[in-house]
């Protein structure tokens, strides 16, 4: 071969090598994925433009640096192994390494190696990187959603199951207890009815936030759907669990605000304990629920630990409801009347009508038990109407017999009050029977008054008709008293809980006296409920309480007995 030809060929080969290198370099330079090239000692020799975009470094900032310095420490060993395999010629991939961004944060990345071999010897390695933090965020989000309640962001039932399995396992090994607290909101459907689904959702969130504040480190809060929350506590003594429950209950005495209106919501709480009450989650849930129902049947707004007796004392509410449905038809309902005694004069010119239900299967059932059932099932409307009819008929009968004028107070459930046109209904019945409107009194509990919309207009209409209005169980439901100014209220009834022990408990005495003064100052009458002892009546009389009702004077008795005793 002559020298000219040789030179030409060398030239050609050099050109084609340059051309190839050029193409190869531009593929790397413009690749959308970040690519870093490292030499055999693990130091960076090259980085493309995408590296700058993804991780913030320019080529000159990286050249000569050890790749391992850019990797999150916890995977250092794994990454070194990975590199040595790559140096032995394998093209391999690794997920989930943390790559240090120039601005200080770690980004999750995926790496693929491409060994560069020249004549069989590995000279360098290209690392193709991909920022997977976005996917990771998505995955994390999916993971979050599957373990959390969407409305409140609390853990969900699925999370409870997994946490319980782990916690129970630990508790078993360490001979510890777990407490499972189930919290059910009382009458939350009335909130739903009055402010609608969206408003009720807002309140459910506020409740979650409020409970969250008191959950200890070793506890987790779950939403169990609807208006139920669950707290799982690790290694908590009965005393500590009870303290926490009391704290939650006292936090519930503060109102929740929605659209600048205050709402009072109480809760009933049942507690079961691992391993005493069961070792499986389902069993513990069922027992906590039984304790909740036990509380609800006994007037709500309280807490109980599960006890074996609850099983036997437990009534079949579905069956009871079926019986209640036919109570009017079977003549099982009766109204009894409890006299309200004027403490100064001893005179009696008013009574409270209290429902009695004597059922052939269940016997006498307390209104504290069947009224909530009637409210939940909607039966309260027909039962409530029946009560209004009977009371008006009773007043009419006494009026016709020319007995001295008296007044009867009727307990009105918030459900009845809420259905709209309650005032119109009362008017119609009063007119139908031809009784004096002022001889008819409606008793509405304080908390119910607050939780209803249109309360003011209904009360005003009742006032226009001439009906007497009283606030029942005063002092138990509310913290702000401004409604007393707004609403046309005639009578305040001091709740029994303040009268009980009034002779022993100075605080109760102070509360009762304050309520009495308040009523006087507002020009309202005041009636003390649940007076059982002479001394209690004496204290109340001295404090200028107008009237009292309670076992000291009489329990509620049938109408015939009232006529005999008070009108003879
Ligand atoms: P309430 O309106 O606060 O009625 C007073 C309750 O205290 C009555 O219980 C009465 O029997 C009881 N009581 C009266 N004096 C004493 C006493 O000296 N000591 C004690 N420990 N208790 C006394 P009852 O009849 O079991 O009624 C419970 C609740 O059921 C009532 O509380 C009321 O909220 C509701 N209720 C009763 N009748 C009706 C009704 O016709 N309609 C509606 N919606 N609710 C009713
Ligand atoms: Mg009452
Ligand atoms: Mg009461």
PDB file of N, CA, C and O and ligand atoms in Angstrom, residues 352 411 443 472-473 493 495-496 529, ligand 3:
ATOM      1  N   UNK A 352     -96.135  18.339  85.324  1.00  0.00           N
ATOM      2  CA  UNK A 352     -95.398  17.944  84.131  1.00  0.00           C
ATOM      3  C   UNK A 352     -95.931  16.590  83.682  1.00  0.00           C
ATOM      4  O   UNK A 352     -96.052  15.656  84.484  1.00  0.00           O
ATOM      5  N   UNK A 411     -93.169  17.579  77.460  1.00  0.00           N
ATOM      6  CA  UNK A 411     -91.803  17.504  76.929  1.00  0.00           C
ATOM      7  C   UNK A 411     -91.855  17.373  75.408  1.00  0.00           C
ATOM      8  O   UNK A 411     -92.535  16.492  74.881  1.00  0.00           O
ATOM      9  N   UNK A 443     -91.977  22.137  77.048  1.00  0.00           N
ATOM     10  CA  UNK A 443     -90.647  22.041  77.663  1.00  0.00           C
ATOM     11  C   UNK A 443     -89.683  21.604  76.588  1.00  0.00           C
ATOM     12  O   UNK A 443     -89.859  20.550  75.972  1.00  0.00           O
ATOM     13  N   UNK A 472     -85.941  23.038  79.698  1.00  0.00           N
ATOM     14  CA  UNK A 472     -85.744  21.865  80.545  1.00  0.00           C
ATOM     15  C   UNK A 472     -84.252  21.604  80.754  1.00  0.00           C
ATOM     16  O   UNK A 472     -83.428  22.011  79.934  1.00  0.00           O
ATOM     17  N   UNK A 473     -83.933  20.919  81.831  1.00  0.00           N
ATOM     18  CA  UNK A 473     -82.553  20.493  82.120  1.00  0.00           C
ATOM     19  C   UNK A 473     -81.570  21.660  82.031  1.00  0.00           C
ATOM     20  O   UNK A 473     -80.457  21.510  81.521  1.00  0.00           O
ATOM     21  N   UNK A 493     -86.020  25.496  84.129  1.00  0.00           N
ATOM     22  CA  UNK A 493     -86.066  24.337  85.035  1.00  0.00           C
ATOM     23  C   UNK A 493     -84.644  23.908  85.366  1.00  0.00           C
ATOM     24  O   UNK A 493     -83.903  23.466  84.484  1.00  0.00           O
ATOM     25  N   UNK A 495     -81.733  21.724  86.286  1.00  0.00           N
ATOM     26  CA  UNK A 495     -81.544  20.282  86.128  1.00  0.00           C
ATOM     27  C   UNK A 495     -81.322  19.585  87.472  1.00  0.00           C
ATOM     28  O   UNK A 495     -80.692  20.121  88.390  1.00  0.00           O
ATOM     29  N   UNK A 496     -81.837  18.351  87.496  1.00  0.00           N
ATOM     30  CA  UNK A 496     -81.770  17.529  88.705  1.00  0.00           C
ATOM     31  C   UNK A 496     -80.351  17.382  89.246  1.00  0.00           C
ATOM     32  O   UNK A 496     -80.128  17.287  90.451  1.00  0.00           O
ATOM     33  N   UNK A 529     -85.861  20.780  89.670  1.00  0.00           N
ATOM     34  CA  UNK A 529     -86.275  19.401  89.389  1.00  0.00           C
ATOM     35  C   UNK A 529     -85.602  18.431  90.350  1.00  0.00           C
ATOM     36  O   UNK A 529     -84.460  18.661  90.759  1.00  0.00           O
TER      37      UNK A 529
HETATM   38 MG1  LIG B   3     -85.656  17.819  83.166  1.00  0.00          MG
END
